[in-house]
PDB file of C-alpha atoms in Angstrom:
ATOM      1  CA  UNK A   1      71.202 -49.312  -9.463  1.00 33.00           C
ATOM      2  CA  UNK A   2      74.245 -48.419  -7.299  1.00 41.00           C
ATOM      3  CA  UNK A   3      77.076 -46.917  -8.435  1.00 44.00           C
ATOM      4  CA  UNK A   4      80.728 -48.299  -8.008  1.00 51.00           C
ATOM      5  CA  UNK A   5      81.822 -45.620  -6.395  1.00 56.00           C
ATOM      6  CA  UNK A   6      79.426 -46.817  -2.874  1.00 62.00           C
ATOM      7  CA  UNK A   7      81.496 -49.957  -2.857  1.00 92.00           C
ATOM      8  CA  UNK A   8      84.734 -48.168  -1.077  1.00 95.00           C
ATOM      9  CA  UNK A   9      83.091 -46.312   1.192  1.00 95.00           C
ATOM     10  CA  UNK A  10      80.346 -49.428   1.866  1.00 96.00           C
ATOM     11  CA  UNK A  11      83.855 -51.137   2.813  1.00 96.00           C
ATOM     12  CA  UNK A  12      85.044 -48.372   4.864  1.00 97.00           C
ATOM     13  CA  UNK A  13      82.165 -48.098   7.116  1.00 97.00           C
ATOM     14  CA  UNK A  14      82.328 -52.210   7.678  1.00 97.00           C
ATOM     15  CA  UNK A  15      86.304 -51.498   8.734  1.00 98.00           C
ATOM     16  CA  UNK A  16      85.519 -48.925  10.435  1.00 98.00           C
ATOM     17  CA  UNK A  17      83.089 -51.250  12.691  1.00 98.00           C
ATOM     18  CA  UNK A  18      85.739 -53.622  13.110  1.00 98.00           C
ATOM     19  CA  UNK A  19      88.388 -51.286  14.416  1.00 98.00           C
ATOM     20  CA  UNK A  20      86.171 -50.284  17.250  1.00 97.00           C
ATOM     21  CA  UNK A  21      85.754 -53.555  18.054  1.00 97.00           C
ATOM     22  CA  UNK A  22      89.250 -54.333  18.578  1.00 97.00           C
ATOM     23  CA  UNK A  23      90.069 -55.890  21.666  1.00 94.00           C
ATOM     24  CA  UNK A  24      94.106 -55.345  21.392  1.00 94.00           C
ATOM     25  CA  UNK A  25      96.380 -53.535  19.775  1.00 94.00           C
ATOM     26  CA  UNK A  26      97.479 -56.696  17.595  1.00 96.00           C
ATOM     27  CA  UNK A  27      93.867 -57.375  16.511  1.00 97.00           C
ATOM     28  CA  UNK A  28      93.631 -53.520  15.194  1.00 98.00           C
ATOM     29  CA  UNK A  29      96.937 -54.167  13.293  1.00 98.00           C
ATOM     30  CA  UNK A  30      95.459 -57.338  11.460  1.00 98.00           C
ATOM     31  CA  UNK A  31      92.075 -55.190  10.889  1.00 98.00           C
ATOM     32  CA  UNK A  32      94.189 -52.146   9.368  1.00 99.00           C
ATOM     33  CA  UNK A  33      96.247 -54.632   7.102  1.00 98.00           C
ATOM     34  CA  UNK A  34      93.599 -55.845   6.010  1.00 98.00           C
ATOM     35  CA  UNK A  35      91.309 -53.054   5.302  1.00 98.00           C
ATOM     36  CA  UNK A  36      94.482 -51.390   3.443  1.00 98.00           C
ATOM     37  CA  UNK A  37      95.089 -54.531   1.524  1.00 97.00           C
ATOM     38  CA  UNK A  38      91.798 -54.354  -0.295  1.00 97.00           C
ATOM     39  CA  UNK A  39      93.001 -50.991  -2.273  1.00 97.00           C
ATOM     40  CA  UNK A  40      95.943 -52.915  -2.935  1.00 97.00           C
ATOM     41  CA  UNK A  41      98.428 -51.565  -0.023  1.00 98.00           C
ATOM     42  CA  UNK A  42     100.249 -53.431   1.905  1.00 97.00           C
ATOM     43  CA  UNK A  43     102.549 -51.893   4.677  1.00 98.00           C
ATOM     44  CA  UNK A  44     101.421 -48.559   6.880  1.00 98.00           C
ATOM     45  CA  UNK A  45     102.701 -46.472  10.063  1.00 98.00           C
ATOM     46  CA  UNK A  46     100.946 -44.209  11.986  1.00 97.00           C
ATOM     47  CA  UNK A  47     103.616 -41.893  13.174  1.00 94.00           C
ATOM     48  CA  UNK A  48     103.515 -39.370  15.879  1.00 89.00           C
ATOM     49  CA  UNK A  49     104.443 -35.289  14.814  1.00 85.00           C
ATOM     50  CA  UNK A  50     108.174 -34.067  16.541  1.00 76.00           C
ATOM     51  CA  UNK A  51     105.627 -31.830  18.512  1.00 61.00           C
ATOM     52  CA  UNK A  52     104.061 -34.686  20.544  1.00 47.00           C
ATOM     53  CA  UNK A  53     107.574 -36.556  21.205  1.00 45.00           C
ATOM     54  CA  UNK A  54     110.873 -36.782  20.643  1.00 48.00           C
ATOM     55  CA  UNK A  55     112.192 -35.948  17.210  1.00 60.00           C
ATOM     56  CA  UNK A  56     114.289 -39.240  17.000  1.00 78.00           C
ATOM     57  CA  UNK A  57     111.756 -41.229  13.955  1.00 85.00           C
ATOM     58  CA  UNK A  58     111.689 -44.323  16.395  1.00 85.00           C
ATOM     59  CA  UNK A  59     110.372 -42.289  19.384  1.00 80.00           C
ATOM     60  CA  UNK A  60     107.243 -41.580  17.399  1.00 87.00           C
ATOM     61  CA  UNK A  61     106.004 -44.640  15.616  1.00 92.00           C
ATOM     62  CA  UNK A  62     102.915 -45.506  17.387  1.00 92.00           C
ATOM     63  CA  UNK A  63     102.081 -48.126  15.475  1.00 96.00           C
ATOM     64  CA  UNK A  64     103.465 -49.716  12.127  1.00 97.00           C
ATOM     65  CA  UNK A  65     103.684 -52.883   9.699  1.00 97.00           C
ATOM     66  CA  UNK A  66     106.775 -52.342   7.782  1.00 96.00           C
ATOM     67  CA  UNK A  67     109.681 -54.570   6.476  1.00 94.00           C
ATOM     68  CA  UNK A  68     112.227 -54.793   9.133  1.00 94.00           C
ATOM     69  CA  UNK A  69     115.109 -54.084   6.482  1.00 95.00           C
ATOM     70  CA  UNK A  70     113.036 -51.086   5.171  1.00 94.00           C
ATOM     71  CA  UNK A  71     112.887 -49.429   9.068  1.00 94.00           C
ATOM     72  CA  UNK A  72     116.486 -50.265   9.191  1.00 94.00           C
ATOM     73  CA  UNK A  73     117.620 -48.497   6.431  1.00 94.00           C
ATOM     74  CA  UNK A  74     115.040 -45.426   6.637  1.00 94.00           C
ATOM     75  CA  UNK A  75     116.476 -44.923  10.266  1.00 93.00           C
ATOM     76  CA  UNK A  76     119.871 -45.355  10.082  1.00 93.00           C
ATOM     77  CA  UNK A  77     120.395 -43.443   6.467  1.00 92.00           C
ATOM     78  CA  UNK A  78     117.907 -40.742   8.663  1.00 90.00           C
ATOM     79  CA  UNK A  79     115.582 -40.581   5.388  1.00 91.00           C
ATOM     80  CA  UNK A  80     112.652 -38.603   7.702  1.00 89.00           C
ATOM     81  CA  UNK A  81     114.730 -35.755   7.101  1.00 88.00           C
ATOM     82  CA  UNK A  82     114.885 -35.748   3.656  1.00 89.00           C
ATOM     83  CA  UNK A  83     111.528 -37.508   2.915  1.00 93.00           C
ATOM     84  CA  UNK A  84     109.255 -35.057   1.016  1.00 94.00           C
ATOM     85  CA  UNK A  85     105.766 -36.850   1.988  1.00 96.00           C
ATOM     86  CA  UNK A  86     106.759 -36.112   5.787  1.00 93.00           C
ATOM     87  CA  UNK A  87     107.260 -32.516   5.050  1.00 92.00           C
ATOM     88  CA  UNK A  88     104.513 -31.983   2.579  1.00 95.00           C
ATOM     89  CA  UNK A  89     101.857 -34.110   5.118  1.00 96.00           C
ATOM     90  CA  UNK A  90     102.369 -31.000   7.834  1.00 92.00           C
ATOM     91  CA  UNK A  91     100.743 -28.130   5.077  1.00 93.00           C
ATOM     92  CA  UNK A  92      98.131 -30.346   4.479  1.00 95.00           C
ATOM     93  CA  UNK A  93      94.593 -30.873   5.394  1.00 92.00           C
ATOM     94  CA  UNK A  94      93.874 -33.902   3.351  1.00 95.00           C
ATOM     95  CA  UNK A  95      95.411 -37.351   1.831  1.00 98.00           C
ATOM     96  CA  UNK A  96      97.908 -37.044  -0.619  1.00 98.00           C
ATOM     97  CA  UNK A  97      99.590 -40.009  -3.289  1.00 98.00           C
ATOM     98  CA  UNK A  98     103.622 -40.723  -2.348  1.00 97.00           C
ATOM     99  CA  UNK A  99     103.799 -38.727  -5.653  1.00 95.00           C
ATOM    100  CA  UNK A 100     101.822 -35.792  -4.874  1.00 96.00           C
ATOM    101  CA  UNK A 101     104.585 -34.529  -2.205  1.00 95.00           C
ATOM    102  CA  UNK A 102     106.880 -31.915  -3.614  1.00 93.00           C
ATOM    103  CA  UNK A 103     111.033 -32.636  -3.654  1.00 87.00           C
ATOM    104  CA  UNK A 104     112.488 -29.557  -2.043  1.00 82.00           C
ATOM    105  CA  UNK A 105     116.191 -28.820  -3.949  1.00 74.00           C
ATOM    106  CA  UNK A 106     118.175 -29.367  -1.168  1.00 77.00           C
ATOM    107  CA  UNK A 107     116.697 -32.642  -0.232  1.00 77.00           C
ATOM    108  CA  UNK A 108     116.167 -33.918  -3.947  1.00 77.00           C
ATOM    109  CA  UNK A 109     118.868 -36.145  -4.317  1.00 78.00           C
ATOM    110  CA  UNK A 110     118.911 -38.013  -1.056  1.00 81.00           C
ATOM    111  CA  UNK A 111     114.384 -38.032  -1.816  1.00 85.00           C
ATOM    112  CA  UNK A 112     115.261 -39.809  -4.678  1.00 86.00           C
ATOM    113  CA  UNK A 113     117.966 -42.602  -2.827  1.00 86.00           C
ATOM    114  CA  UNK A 114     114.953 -43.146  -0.711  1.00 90.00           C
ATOM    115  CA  UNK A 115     112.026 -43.575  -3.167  1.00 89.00           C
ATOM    116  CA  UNK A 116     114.575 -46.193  -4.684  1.00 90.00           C
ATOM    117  CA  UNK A 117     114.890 -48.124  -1.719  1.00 86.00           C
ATOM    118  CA  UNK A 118     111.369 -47.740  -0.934  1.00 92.00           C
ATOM    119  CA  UNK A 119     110.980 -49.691  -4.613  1.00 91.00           C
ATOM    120  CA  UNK A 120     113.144 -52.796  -3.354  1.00 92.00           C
ATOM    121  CA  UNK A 121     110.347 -53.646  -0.578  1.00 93.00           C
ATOM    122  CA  UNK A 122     107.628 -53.682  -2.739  1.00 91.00           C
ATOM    123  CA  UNK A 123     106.101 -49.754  -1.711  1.00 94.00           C
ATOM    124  CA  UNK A 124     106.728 -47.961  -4.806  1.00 94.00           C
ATOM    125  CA  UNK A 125     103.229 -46.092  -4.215  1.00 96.00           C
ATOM    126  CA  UNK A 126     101.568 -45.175  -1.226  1.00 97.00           C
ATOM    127  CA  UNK A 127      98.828 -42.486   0.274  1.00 98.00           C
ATOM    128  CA  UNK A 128      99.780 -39.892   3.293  1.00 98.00           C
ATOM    129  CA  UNK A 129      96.913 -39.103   5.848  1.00 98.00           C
ATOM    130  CA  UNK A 130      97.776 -36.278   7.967  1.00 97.00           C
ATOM    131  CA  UNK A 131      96.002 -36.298  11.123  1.00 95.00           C
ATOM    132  CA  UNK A 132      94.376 -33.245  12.831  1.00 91.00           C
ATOM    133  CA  UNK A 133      93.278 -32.348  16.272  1.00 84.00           C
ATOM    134  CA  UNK A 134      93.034 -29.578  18.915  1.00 78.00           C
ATOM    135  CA  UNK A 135      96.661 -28.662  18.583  1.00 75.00           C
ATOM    136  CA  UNK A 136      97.071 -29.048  14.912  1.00 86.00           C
ATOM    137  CA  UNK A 137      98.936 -31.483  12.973  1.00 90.00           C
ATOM    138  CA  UNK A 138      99.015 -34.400  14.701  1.00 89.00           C
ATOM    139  CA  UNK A 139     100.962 -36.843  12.722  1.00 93.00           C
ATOM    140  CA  UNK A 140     100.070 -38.978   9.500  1.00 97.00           C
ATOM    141  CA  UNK A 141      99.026 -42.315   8.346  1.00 98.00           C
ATOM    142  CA  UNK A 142     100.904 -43.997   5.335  1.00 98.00           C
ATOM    143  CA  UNK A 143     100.401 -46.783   3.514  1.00 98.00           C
ATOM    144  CA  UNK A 144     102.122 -48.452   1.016  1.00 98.00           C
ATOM    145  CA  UNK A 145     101.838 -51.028  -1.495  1.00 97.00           C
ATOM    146  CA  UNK A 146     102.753 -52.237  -5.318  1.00 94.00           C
ATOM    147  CA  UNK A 147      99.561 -51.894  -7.156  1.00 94.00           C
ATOM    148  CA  UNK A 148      97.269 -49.321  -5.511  1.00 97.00           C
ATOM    149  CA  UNK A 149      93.808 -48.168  -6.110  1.00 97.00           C
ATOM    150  CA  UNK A 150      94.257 -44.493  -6.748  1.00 96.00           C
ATOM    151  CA  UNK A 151      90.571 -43.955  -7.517  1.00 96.00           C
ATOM    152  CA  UNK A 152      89.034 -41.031  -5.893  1.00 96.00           C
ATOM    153  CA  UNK A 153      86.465 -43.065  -3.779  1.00 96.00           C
ATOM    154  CA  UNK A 154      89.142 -45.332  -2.584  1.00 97.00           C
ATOM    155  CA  UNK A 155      91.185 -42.699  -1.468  1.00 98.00           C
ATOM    156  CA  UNK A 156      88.590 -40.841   0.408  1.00 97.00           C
ATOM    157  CA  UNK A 157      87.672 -44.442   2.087  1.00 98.00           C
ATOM    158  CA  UNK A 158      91.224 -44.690   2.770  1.00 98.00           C
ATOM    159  CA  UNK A 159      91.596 -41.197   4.847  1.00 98.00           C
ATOM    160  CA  UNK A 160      88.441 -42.297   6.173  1.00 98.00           C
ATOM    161  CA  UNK A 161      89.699 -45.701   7.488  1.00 98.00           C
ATOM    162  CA  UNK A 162      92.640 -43.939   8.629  1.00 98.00           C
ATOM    163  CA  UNK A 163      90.850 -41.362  10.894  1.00 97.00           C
ATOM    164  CA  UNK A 164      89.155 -43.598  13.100  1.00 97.00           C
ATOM    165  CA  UNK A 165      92.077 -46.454  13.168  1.00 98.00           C
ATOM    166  CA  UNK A 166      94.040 -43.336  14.720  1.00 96.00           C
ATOM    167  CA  UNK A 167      91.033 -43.063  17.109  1.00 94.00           C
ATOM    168  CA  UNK A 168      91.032 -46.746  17.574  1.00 96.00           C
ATOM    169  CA  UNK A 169      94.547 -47.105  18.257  1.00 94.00           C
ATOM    170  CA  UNK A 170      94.423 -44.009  20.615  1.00 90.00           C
ATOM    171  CA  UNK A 171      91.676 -45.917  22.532  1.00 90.00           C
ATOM    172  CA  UNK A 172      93.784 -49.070  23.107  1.00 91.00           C
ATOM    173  CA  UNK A 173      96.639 -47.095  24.413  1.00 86.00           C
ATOM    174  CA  UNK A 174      94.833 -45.434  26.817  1.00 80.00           C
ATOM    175  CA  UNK A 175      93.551 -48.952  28.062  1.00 81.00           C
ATOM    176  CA  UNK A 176      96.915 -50.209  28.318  1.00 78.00           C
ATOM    177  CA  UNK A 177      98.513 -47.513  29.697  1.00 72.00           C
ATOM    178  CA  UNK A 178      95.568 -47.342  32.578  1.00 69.00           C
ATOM    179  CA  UNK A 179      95.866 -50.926  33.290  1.00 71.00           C
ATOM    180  CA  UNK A 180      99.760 -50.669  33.839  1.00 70.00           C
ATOM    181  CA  UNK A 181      99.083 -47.847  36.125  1.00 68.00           C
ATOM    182  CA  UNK A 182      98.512 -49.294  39.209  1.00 83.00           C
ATOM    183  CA  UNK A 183      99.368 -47.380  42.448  1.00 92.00           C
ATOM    184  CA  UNK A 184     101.512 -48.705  45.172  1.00 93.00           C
ATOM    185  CA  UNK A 185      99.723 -49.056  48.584  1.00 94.00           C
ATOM    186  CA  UNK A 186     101.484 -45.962  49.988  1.00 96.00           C
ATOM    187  CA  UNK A 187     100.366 -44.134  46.829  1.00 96.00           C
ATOM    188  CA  UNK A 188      96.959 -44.406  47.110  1.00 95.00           C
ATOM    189  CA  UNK A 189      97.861 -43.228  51.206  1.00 97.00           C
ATOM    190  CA  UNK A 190      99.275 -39.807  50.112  1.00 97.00           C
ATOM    191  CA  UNK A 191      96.567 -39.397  47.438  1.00 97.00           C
ATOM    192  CA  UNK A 192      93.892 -39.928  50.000  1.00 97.00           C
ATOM    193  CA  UNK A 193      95.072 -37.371  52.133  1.00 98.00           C
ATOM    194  CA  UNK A 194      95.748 -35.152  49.570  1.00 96.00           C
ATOM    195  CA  UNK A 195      92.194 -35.318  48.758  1.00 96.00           C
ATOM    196  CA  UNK A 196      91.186 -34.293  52.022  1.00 96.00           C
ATOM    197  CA  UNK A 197      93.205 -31.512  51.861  1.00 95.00           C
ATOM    198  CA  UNK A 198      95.805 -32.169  53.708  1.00 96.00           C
ATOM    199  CA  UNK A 199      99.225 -31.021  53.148  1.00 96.00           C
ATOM    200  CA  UNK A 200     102.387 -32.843  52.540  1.00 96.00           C
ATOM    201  CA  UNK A 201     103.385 -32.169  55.763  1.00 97.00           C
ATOM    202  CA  UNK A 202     100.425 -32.953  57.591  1.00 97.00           C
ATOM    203  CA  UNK A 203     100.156 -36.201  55.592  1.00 97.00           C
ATOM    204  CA  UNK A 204     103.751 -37.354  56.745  1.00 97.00           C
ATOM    205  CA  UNK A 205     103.043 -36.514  60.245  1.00 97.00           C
ATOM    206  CA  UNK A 206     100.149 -38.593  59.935  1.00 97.00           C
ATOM    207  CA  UNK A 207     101.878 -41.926  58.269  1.00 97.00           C
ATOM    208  CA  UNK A 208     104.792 -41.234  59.924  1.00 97.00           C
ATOM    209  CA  UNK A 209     107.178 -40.616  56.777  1.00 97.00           C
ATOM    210  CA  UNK A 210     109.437 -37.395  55.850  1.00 97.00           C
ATOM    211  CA  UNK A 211     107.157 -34.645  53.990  1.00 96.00           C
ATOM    212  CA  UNK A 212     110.320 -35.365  51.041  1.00 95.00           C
ATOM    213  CA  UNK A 213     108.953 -39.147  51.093  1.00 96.00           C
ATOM    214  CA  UNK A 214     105.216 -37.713  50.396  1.00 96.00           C
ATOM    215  CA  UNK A 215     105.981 -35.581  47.634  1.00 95.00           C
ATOM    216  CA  UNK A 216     108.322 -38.357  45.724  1.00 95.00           C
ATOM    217  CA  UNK A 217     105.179 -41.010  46.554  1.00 96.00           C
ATOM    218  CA  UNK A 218     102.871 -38.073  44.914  1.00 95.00           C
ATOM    219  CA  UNK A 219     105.279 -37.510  41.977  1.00 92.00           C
ATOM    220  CA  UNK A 220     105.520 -41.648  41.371  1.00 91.00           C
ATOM    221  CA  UNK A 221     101.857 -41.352  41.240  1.00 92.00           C
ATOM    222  CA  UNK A 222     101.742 -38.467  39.271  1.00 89.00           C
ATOM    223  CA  UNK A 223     103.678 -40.160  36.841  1.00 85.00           C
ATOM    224  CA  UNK A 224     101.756 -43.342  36.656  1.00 86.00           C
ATOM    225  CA  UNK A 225      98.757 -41.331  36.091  1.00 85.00           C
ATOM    226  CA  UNK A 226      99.692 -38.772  33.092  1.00 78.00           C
ATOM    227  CA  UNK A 227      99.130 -36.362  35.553  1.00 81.00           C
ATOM    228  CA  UNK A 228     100.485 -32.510  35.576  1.00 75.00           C
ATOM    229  CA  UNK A 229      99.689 -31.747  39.169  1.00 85.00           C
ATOM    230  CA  UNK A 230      98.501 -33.006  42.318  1.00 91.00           C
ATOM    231  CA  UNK A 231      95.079 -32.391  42.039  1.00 91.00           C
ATOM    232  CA  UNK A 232      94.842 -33.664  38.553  1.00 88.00           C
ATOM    233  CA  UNK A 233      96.689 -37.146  40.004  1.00 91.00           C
ATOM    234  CA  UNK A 234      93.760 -36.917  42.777  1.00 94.00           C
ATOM    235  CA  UNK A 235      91.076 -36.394  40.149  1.00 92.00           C
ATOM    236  CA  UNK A 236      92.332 -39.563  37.912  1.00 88.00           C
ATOM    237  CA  UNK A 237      92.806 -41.722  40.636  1.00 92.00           C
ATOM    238  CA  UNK A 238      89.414 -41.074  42.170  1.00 92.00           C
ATOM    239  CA  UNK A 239      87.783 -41.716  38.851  1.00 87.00           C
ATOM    240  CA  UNK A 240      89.625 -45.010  38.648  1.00 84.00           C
ATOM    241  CA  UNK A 241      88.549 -46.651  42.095  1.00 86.00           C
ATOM    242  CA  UNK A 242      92.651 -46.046  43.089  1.00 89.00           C
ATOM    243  CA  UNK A 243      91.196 -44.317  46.545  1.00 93.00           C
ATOM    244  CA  UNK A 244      88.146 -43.331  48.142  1.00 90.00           C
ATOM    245  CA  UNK A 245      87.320 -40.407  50.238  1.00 85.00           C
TER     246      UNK A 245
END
């Protein structure tokens, strides 16, 4: 006979299925909500580390299901920098419980303001997933809810759900943020040039425009594409059926 403790991680795997089926980012959110609600949590972010963005807390929320009073209050009374469960989730390689995370003095009294107010919308508990990749910390996954299952299976399922709704949701970005990148007609001229190895002033002799007009059309492109040089923006555009040589 099976023991209980397959059931969480029987659950994660089926999850797990579903988030890399996820057409949208919208659909993932629904999936993650409800994956997270059946160990009793009901709110989560996935928030991006200061290292990857800006440090303003808005800047890096990549995706999150919060009350709207609750992100009011935790931005404008700027509880990131006093909220222990942020600090402690960068020293550590594994998920945490809310109450596992350390108060530092200096920060204890304004920690404790929050994990009041975190009490009036219904996350008195919760479970930090710090996220790892070739760079180090990455950011974390919370979630948050009333009545939690704080088993040891169910948090292991949860860090495992967790992991690959990152993966998911880093999937669906990339999707959207191809699709939106579509390059303007004179664009894909400069690009093509540049593929053929022509400079930027050969390339405006040849269409006719100032060699200043090439290089802003290859830095718009550049742009578009997450691209760090020209040669990179030729690369990604190639492999995206932008030009042909």
């Amino acid at each position: 006979m099976r023991g209980g403790e397959f059931q969480p991680f029987e659950t994660a795997i089926s999850f797990i299925e579903r988030f890399k089926q996820s057409e949208s980012i919208t659909a993932l959110t629904r999936t993650i909500l409800e994956a997270a609600s059946t160990f009793g949590y009901r709110n989560f972010s996935i928030i991006a580390g200061p290292q990857l963005a800006r440090t303003d807390f808005e800047e890096r929320i990549m995706l999150m299901h919060w009350p709207d009073d609750w992100l009011r209050q935790y931005v404008h009374e700027n509880f990131q920098d006093h909220d222990p469960v942020v600090r402690h989730a960068r020293s550590q390689a594994h998920s945490f419980f809310w109450t596992q995370a350390p108060y530092e003095p200096e920060h204890t009294k304004r920690s404790r303001v929050m994990d009041c107010a975190a009490r009036d919308y219904n996350m008195p508990q919760g479970l930090c997933v710090p996220i790892y990749g070739m760079h180090g910390y990455e950011g974390s996954v919370n979630f948050g809810g009333p009545d939690i299952d704080s088993s040891m299976s169910a948090r292991a399922a949860m860090e495992l759900m967790a992991m690959y709704a990152v993966n998911s949701l880093s999937r669906l970005r990339a999707a959207d943020k191809e699709a939106a990148a579509v390059l303007s007609i004179r664009e894909k001229e400069v690009l093509t040039w540049a593929a053929v190895g022509k400079t930027a002033w050969d390339t405006g002799r040849i269409l006719q425009i100032s060699t200043d007009t090439v290089n802003k059309h290859i830095a718009s492109a550049m742009r578009k594409l997450d691209s760090f040089s020209k040669t990179q923006a030729v690369a990604e555009s190639l492999r995206r059926g932008e030009i042909e040589i």
